[in-house]
XYZ file of C-alpha atoms in Angstrom:
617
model
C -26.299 -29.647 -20.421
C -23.989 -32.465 -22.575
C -21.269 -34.402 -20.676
C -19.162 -32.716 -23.471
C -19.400 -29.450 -22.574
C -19.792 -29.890 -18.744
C -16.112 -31.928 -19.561
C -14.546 -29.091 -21.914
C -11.587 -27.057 -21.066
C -13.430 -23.580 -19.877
C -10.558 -20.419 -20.282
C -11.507 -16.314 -18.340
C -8.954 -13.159 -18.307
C -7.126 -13.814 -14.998
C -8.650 -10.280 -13.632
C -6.113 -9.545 -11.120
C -3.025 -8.126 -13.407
C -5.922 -5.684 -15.004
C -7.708 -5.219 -11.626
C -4.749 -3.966 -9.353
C -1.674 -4.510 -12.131
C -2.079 -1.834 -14.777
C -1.231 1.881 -13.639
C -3.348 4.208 -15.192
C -0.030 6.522 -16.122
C 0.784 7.293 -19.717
C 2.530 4.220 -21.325
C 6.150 5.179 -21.756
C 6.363 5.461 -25.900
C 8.830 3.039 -26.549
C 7.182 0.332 -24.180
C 6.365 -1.452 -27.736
C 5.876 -5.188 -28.307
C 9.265 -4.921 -30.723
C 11.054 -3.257 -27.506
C 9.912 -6.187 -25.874
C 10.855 -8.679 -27.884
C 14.222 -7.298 -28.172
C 14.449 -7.365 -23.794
C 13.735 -10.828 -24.433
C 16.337 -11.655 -26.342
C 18.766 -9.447 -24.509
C 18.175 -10.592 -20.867
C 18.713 -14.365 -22.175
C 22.282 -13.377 -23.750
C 22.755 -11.892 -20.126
C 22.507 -15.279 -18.744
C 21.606 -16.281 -15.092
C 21.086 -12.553 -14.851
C 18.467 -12.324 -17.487
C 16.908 -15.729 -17.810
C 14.713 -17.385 -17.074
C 14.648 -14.439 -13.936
C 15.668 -10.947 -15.184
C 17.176 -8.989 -12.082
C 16.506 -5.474 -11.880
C 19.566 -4.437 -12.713
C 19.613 -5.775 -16.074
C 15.886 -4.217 -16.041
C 16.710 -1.166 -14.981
C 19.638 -0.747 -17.470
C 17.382 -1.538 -20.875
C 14.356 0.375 -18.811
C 16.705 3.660 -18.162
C 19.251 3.796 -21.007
C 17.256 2.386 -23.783
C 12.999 2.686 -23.056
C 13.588 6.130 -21.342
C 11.898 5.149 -18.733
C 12.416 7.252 -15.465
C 14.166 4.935 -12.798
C 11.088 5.331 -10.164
C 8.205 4.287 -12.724
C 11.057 1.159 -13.648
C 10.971 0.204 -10.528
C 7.460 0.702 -9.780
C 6.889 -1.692 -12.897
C 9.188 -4.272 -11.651
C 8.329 -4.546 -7.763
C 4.191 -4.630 -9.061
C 4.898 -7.838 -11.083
C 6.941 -9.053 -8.531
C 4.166 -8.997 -5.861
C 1.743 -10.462 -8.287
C 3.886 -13.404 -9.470
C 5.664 -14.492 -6.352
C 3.629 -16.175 -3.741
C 6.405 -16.962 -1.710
C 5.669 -15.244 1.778
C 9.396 -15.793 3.517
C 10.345 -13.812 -0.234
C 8.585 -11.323 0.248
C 9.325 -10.736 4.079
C 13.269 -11.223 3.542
C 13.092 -8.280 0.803
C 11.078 -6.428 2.908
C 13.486 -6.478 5.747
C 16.372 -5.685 3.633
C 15.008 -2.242 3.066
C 15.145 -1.417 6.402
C 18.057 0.545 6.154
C 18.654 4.315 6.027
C 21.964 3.915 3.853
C 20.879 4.467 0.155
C 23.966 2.432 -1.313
C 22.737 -0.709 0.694
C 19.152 0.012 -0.859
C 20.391 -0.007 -4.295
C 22.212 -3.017 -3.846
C 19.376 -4.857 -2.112
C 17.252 -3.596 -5.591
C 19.480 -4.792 -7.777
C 19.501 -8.538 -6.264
C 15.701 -8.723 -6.473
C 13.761 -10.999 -9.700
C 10.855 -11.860 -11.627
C 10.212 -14.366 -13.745
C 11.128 -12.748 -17.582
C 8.030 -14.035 -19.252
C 5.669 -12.883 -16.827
C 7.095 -9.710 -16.506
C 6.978 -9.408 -20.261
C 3.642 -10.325 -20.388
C 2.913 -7.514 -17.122
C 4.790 -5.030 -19.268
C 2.264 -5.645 -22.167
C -0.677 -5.318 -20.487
C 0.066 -2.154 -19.248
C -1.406 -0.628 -22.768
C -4.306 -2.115 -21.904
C -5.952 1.275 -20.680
C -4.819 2.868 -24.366
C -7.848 3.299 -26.577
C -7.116 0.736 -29.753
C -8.892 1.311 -33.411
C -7.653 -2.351 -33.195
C -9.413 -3.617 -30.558
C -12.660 -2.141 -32.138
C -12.879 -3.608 -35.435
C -11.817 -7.433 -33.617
C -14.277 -7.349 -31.178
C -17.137 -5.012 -32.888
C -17.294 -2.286 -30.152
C -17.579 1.365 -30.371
C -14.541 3.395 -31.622
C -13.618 5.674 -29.707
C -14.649 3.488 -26.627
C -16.573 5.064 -23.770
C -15.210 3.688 -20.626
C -14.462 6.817 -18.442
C -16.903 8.481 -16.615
C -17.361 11.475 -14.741
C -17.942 11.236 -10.579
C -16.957 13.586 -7.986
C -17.359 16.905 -9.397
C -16.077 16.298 -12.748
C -13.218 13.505 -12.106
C -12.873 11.376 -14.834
C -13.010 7.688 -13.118
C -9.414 6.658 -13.810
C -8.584 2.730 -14.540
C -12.280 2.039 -14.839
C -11.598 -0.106 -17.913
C -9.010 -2.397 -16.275
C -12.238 -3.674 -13.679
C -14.216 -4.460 -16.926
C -14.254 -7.948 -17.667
C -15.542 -7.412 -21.220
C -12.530 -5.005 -22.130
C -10.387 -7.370 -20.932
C -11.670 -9.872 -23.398
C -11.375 -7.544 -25.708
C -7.696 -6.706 -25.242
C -6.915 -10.660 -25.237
C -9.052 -11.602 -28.455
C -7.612 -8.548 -30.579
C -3.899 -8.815 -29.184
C -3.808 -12.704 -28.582
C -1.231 -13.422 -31.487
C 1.330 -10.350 -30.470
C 1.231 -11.763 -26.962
C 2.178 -15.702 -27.946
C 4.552 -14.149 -30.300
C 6.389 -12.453 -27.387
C 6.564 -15.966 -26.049
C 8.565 -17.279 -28.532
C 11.939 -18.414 -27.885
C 14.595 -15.593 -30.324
C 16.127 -17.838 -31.174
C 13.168 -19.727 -33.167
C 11.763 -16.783 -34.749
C 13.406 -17.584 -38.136
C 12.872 -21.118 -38.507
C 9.383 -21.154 -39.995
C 7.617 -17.771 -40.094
C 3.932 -19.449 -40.933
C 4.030 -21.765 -37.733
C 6.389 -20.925 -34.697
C 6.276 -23.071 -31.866
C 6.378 -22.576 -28.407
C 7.581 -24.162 -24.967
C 5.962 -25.474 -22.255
C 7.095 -23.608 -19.844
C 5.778 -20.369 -22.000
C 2.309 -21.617 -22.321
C 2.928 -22.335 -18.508
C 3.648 -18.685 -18.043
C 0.623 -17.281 -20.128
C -1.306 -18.376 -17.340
C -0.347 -15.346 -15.409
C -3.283 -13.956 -17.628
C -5.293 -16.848 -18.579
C -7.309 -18.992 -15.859
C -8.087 -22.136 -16.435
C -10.896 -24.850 -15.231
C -12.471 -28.097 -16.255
C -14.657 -29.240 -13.555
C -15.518 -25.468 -11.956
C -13.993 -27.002 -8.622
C -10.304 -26.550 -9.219
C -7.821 -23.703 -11.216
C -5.762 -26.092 -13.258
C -2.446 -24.503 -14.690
C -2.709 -23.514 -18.646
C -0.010 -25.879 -20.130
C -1.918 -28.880 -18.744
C -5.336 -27.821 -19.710
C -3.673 -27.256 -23.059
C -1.836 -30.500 -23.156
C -4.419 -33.087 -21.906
C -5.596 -36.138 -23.978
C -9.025 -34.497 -25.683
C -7.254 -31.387 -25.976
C -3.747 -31.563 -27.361
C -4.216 -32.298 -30.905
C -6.600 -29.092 -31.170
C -4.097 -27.098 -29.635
C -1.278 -28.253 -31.604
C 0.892 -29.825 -28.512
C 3.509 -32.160 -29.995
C 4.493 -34.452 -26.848
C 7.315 -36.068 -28.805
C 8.579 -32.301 -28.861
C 6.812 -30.914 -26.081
C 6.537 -27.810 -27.918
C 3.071 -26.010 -29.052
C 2.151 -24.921 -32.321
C 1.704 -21.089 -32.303
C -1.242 -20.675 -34.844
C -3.284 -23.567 -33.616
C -2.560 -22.738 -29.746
C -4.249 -19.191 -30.835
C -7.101 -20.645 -32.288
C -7.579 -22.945 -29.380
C -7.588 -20.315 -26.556
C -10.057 -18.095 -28.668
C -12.434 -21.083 -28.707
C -12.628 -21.860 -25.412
C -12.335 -18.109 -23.994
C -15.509 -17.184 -21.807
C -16.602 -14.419 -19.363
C -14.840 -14.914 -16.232
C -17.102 -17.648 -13.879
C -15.792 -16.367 -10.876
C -15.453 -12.499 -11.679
C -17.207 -9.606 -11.116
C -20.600 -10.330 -12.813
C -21.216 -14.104 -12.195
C -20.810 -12.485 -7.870
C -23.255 -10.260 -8.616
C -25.836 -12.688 -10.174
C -24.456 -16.277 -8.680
C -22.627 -14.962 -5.225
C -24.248 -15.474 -1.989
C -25.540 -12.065 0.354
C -23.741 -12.449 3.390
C -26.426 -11.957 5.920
C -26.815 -9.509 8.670
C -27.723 -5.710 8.704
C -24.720 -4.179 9.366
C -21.967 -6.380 11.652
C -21.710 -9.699 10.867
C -19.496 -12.677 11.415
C -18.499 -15.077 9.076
C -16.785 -17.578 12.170
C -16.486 -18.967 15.627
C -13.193 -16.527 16.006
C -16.003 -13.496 17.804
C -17.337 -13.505 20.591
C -19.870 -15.919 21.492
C -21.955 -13.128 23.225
C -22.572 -11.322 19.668
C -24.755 -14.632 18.994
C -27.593 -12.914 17.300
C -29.091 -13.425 14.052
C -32.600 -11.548 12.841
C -33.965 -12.389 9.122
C -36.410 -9.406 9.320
C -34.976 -7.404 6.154
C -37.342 -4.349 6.676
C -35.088 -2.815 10.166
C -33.368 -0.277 9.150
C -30.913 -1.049 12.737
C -27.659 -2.946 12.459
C -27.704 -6.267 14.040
C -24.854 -8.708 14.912
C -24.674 -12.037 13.317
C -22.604 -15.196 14.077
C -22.838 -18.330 11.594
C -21.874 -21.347 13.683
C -19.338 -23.525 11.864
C -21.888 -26.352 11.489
C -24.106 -24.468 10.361
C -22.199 -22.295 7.801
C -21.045 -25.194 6.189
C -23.881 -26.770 5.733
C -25.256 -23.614 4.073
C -22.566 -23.394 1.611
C -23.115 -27.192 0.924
C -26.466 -26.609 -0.142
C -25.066 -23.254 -1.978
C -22.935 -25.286 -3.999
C -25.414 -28.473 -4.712
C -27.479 -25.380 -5.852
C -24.996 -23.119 -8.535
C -22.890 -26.691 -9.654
C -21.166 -25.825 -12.435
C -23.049 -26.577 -15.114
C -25.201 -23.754 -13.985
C -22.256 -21.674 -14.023
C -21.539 -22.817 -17.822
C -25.438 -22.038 -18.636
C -25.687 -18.765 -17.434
C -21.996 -17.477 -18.659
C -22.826 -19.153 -22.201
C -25.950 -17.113 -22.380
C -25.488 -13.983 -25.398
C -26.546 -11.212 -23.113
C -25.428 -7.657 -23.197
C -23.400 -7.907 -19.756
C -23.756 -4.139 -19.542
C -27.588 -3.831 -19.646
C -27.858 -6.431 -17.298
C -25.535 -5.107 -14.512
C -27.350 -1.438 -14.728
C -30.881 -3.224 -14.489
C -29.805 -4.733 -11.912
C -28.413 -2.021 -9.626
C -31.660 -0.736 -8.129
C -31.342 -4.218 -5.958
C -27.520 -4.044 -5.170
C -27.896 -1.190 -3.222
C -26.327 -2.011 0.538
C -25.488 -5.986 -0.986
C -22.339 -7.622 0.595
C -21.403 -10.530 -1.712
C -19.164 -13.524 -1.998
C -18.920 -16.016 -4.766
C -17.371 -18.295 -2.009
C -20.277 -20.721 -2.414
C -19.033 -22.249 -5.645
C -15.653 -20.495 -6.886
C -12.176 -22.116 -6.129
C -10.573 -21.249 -2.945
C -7.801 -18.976 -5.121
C -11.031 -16.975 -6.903
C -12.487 -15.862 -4.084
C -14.579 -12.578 -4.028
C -16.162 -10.597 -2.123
C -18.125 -7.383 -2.774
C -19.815 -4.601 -0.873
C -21.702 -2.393 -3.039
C -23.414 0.951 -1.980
C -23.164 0.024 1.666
C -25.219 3.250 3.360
C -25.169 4.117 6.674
C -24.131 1.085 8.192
C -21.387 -0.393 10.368
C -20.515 -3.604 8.982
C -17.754 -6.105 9.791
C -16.807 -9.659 8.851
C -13.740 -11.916 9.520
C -13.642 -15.922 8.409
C -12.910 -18.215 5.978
C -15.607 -16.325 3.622
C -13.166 -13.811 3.604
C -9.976 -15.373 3.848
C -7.722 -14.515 0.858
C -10.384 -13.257 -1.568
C -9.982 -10.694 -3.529
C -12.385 -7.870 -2.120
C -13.917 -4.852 -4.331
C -15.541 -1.904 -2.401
C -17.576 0.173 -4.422
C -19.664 3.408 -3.876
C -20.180 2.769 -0.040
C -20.667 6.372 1.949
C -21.367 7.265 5.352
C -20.224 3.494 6.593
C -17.831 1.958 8.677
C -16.597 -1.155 6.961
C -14.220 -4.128 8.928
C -12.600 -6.010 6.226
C -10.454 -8.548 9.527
C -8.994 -10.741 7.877
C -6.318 -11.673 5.728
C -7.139 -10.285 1.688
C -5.780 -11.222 -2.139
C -5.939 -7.692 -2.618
C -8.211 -4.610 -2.378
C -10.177 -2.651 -4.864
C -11.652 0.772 -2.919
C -13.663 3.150 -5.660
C -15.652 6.323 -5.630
C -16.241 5.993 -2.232
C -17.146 9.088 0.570
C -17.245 9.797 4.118
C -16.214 6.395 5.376
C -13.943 4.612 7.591
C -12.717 1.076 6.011
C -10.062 -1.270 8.564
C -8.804 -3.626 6.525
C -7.057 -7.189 7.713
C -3.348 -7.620 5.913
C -3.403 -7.464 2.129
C -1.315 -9.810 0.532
C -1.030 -7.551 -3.100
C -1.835 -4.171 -3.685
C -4.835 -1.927 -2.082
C -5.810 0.482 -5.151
C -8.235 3.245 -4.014
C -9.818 5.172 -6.905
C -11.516 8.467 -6.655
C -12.832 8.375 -3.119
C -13.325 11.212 -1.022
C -13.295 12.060 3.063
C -12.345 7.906 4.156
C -10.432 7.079 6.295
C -8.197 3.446 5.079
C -6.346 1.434 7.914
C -4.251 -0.987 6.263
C -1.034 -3.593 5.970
C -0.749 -3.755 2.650
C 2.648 -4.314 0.134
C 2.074 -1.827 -1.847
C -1.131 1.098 -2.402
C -1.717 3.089 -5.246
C -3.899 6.026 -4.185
C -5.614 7.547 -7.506
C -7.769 11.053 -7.847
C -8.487 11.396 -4.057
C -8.813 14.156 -1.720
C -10.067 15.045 1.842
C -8.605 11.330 2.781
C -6.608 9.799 5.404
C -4.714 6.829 5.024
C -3.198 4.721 8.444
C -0.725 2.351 6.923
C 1.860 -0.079 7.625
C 3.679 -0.859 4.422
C 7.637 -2.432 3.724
C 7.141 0.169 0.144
C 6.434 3.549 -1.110
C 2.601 4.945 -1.106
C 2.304 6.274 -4.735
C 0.102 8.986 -5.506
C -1.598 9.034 -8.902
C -3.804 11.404 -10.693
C -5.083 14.359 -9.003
C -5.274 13.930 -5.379
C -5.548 16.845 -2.824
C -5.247 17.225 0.967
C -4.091 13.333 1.450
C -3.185 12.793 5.370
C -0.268 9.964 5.874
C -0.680 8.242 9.631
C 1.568 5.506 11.077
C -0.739 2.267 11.230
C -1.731 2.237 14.992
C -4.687 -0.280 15.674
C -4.735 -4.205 16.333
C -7.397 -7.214 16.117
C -6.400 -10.789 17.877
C -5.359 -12.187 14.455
C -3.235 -9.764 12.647
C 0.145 -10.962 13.772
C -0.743 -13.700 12.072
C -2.426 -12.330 9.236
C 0.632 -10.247 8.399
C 2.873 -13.380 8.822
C 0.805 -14.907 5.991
C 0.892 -11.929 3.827
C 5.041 -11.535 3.938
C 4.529 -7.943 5.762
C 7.328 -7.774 8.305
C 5.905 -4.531 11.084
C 9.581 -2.927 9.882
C 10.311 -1.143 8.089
C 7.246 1.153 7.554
C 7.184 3.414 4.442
C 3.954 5.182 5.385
C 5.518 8.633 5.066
C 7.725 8.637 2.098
C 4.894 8.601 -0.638
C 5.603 8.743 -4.277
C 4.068 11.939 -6.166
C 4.564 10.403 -9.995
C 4.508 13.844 -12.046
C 6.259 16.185 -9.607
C 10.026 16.350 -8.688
C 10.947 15.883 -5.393
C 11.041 19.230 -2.710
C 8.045 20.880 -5.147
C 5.900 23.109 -3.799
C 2.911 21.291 -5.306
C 3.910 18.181 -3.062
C 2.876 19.742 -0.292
C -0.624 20.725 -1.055
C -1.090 16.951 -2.061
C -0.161 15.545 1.203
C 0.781 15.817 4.616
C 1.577 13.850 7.329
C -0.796 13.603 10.620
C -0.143 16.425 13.174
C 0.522 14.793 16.377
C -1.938 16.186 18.355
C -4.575 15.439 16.017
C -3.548 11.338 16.227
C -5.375 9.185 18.269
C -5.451 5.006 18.249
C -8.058 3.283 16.523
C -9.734 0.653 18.608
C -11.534 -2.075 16.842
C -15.170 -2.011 18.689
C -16.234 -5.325 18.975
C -14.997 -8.386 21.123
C -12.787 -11.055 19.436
C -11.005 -14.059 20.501
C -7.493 -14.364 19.812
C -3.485 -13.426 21.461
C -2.992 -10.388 19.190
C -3.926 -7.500 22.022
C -1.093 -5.037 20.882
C -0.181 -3.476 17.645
C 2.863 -4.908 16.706
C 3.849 -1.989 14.170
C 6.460 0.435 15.592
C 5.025 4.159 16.459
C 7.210 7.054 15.688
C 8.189 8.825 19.420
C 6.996 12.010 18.793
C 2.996 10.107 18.265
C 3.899 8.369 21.550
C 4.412 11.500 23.071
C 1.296 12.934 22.141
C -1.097 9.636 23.528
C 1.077 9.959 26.785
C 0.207 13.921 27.054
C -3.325 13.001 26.484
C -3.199 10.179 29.101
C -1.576 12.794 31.456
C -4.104 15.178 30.984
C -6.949 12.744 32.027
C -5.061 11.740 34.870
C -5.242 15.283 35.977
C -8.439 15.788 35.312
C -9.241 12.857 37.503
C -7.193 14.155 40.127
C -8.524 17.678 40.120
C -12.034 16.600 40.690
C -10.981 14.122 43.277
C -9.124 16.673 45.303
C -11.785 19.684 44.787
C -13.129 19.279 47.357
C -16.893 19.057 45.943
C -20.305 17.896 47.572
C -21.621 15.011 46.043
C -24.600 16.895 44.662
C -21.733 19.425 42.817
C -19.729 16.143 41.472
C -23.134 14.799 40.120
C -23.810 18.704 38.125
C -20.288 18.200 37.005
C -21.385 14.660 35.508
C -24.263 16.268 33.864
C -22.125 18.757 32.167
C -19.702 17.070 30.975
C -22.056 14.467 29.614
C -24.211 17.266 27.889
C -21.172 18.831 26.263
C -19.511 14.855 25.441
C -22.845 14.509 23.370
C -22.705 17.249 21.495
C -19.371 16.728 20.522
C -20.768 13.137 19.612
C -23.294 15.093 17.208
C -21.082 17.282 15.849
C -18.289 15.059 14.574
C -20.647 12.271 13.418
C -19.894 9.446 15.577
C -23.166 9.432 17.303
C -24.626 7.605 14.474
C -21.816 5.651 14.569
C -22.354 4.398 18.168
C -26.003 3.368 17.292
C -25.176 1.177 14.661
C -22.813 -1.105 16.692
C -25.873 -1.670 19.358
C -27.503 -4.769 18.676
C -31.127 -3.933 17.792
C -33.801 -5.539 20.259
C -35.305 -8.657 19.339
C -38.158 -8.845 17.691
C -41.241 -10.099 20.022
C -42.033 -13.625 18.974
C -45.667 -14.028 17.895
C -48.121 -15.861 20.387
């Protein structure tokens, strides 16, 4: 490959606002890009209010009294943004804590301090039609009219927001809209100097890179304005630095030129990212036990085995993983003019129980990792391989999946009959048409779309929302611990208080309606039990640090007491030994058939360590 090209400015669709951003809920009709031009022009008149931060309460005024928007889905739209745009942890955990308050004048006033940034939350607003089927989109990018992105899974459920996790759609909706977005950009107060050629800031091209990543080495996410802006680039993309303003027709052409297929998304894991070894648990750091040291390469057991990568020796492995996909690799195979579709199906046959990370060669802020059709397995992993990436878990049944560590955010779909523990997510935890999981998770926010049959164990400082059609959804009080999540939810701004796992938000239905309460429920008390993570792991976390609700502390101390008096009944009965030992051997025969009966027997199996394999003579 030329020095030219392996030196070029290289431009992908920032996936996260479409992954986790958009809410598959009708667009409100007058969310239109002249609506939001005019809220651009109106929250700068409104001053330090308005610009260059818009409070809510300027939001929620144009939102409620001019969009029509109701106040819930305004604020849902607002507080979304605001997780995805502001990385500042001690933010997020001072708004947090400010909601932890039962007096609903306090809350309101607390709302109505909060900001985003206006541009980026102009830009989020925009997006958010993303998911609308557009004759427009069709005839730019030569797809199919009407396109055929939903699809049918779990007895007829059509897979909602399935189009948002496409990379090529969300091409598609950047190439075809790409002049309405800079023009939304534009300062009002420039829009009638010169029709043919507006110009933009800076500090907007700055902002555009809420949805526009940008890279010229592979190595390193460099913002937008200086990619734009640097010495072999700024003439093509029409940057005056005398004016440090950008022409708005030749910026357009520019970003269409160099816009490619995400190198860290989706498809470049599934064909460049690494499989993260071990059949079933496995380690990605020193942080577990050192007696789990076991590592088997034999790919034919079908038995779960317990892996733990050295440091040394991991990082050697990635060193050689990166010498291996350098980025002019990266460039050759994203360059190539493949259908992206036909490639991903053909490939499916051999991503069945995969687990993989692009951590090898993308940029410690596009991090990804991946576990695809996991069956029948227990698998865990904590590390650095983890560490803030931005995790997808896809189709993965009878499994018990350990996600311990501290996530970018969490994509759960059309998933059944499995138990995921997740580490502290630092965004949003979407889970999309899934059916009989269970989800333990500190999260900021979850969107729970077209599920049923589920439970969901949560600590969370906002509102669960339900979307879609979900049925029989079971709301527990997170209650479960590993040694780092202190400080995992430290690093993700999620104070333990307060904890909103019980006040969901049912868009579509009125509060009190009858239909709420075959949606949801919360856990009976007597049916609540703690989670205990099964393996051994170094660290000072021992407790969970997130508050239980008395009347669950009641029930684990009537259980306690009962096994106390079961212990004391057969220690004072009086029995033989030979009569204690029958006693044994019934209540062993009856524990496993209970075992049987509620599935965890299989579970149980798959966290023992399989036995090593006989080394030949």
């Amino acid at each position: 490959m030329s020095s030219k090209l392996l030196n070029s400015i290289f431009l992908w669709v920032d996936p996260e606002p479409f992954d986790i951003g958009i809410l598959p809920h009708p667009v409100p009709v007058k969310l239109t890009h002249h609506n939001l031009r005019k809220l651009f022009a109106y929250a700068k008149n409104k001053g330090k209010s308005g610009y260059p931060r818009i409070s809510y309460s300027v939001w929620k005024h144009v939102a409620c009294n001019k969009l029509q928007i109701e106040e819930q889905l305004a604020w849902l739209y607002f507080h979304t943004c605001e997780i995805l745009t502001e990385r500042n942890q001690e933010h997020h955990m001072k708004n947090a804590e400010s909601f932890n308050t039962k007096n609903t004048q306090q809350l309101e006033s607390s709302k109505e301090k909060r900001s985003v940034d206006l541009l980026k939350f102009i830009l989020y607003l925009f997006i958010q039609r993303a998911n609308v089927i557009s004759l427009k989109s069709a005839l730019v990018t030569g797809d199919e009219y009407p396109s055929k992105q939903k699809s049918q899974d779990l007895d007829g459920r059509a897979g909602i927001g399935l189009k948002s996790l496409n990379e090529h759609a969300q091409m598609s909706f950047m190439a075809s809209n790409m002049a309405d977005i800079l023009d939304l950009l534009v300062e009002p107060d420039t829009l009638s100097s010169d029709v043919n050629d507006m110009q933009l800031t800076r500090d907007a091209v700055s902002k555009l890179g809420f949805l526009i990543g940008a890279t010229c080495d592979g190595r390193t996410v460099i913002p937008l304005d200086s990619a734009a802006s640097t010495q072999n680039e700024f003439q093509k993309a029409g940057y005056s630095k005398i004016m440090q303003m950008f022409s708005c027709r030749r910026l357009q052409s520019w970003l269409k030129a160099h816009l490619k297929r995400n190198p860290f998304g989706t498809y470049s894991c599934l064909s460049l990212g690494q499989k993260l070894r071990g059949r079933g648990y496995s380690c990605g750091d020193d942080s577990f036990n050192t007696s789990l040291n076991l590592s088997f390469n034999d790919e034919s057991s079908t038995s779960s085995s317990f892996t733990h990568t050295p440091t040394s020796t991991r990082n050697s492995s990635q060193n050689s993983s990166l010498q291996q996909y350098d980025w002019s690799h990266i460039q050759e195979q994203i360059s190539r003019d493949i259908d992206l579709t036909a490639s991903f199906k053909s490939s499916q046959p051999n991503m069945v129980n995969r687990i993989l990370s692009n951590s090898n060669y993308a940029p410690e802020c596009s991090k990804r990792i991946i576990c695809n059709q996991v069956c029948h397995r227990t698998v865990a992993r904590t590390g650095d391989i983890l560490s803030h990436s931005m995790a997808k878990v896809h189709r993965c049944q009878h499994s018990h999946l350990f996600l311990l560590s501290s996530l970018r955010s969490v994509v759960i779909e059309k998933c059944h009959d499995t138990t995921i523990v997740l580490g502290s997510v630092d965004t949003l935890v979407v889970v999309i048409a899934c059916e009989k999981i269970r989800i333990f998770a500190p999260c900021k926010r979850i969107l729970i779309i077209s599920c049923r049959k589920s439970s969901f164990n949560l600590c969370t400082p906002s509102r669960p929302v339900l979307l879609g059609k979900n049925e029989d959804i079971t709301f527990t009080p997170y209650y479960t611990s590993y040694p780092g999540l202190i400080n995992d939810m430290n690093a993700c701004g999620i104070p333990p208080e307060p904890n909103l796992w019980n006040n969901p938000l049912c868009f579509g239905l009125s509060p009190g309606d009858e239909k709420e309460k075959k949606i949801w429920s919360e856990c009976p008390p007597e049916q609540f039990f703690k989670f205990v993570i099964p393996f051994e792991i170094d660290g000072k976390c021992k407790e969970c640090p997130v508050h239980l609700p008395e009347k669950y502390q009641d029930a684990l101390r009537q259980r306690e007491s009962r096994v106390e008096d079961w212990h004391t009944m057969v220690r004072d009965s009086g029995m033989k030994h030979d009569q204690r030992k029958r006693l044994q051997s019934l209540v062993n025969e009856r524990f496993q058939e209970w075992l049987k009966e509620s599935g965890n027997s299989s579970f149980l199996e798959s966290l023992a360590p399989p036995v090593p394999p006989t080394p030949p003579r």
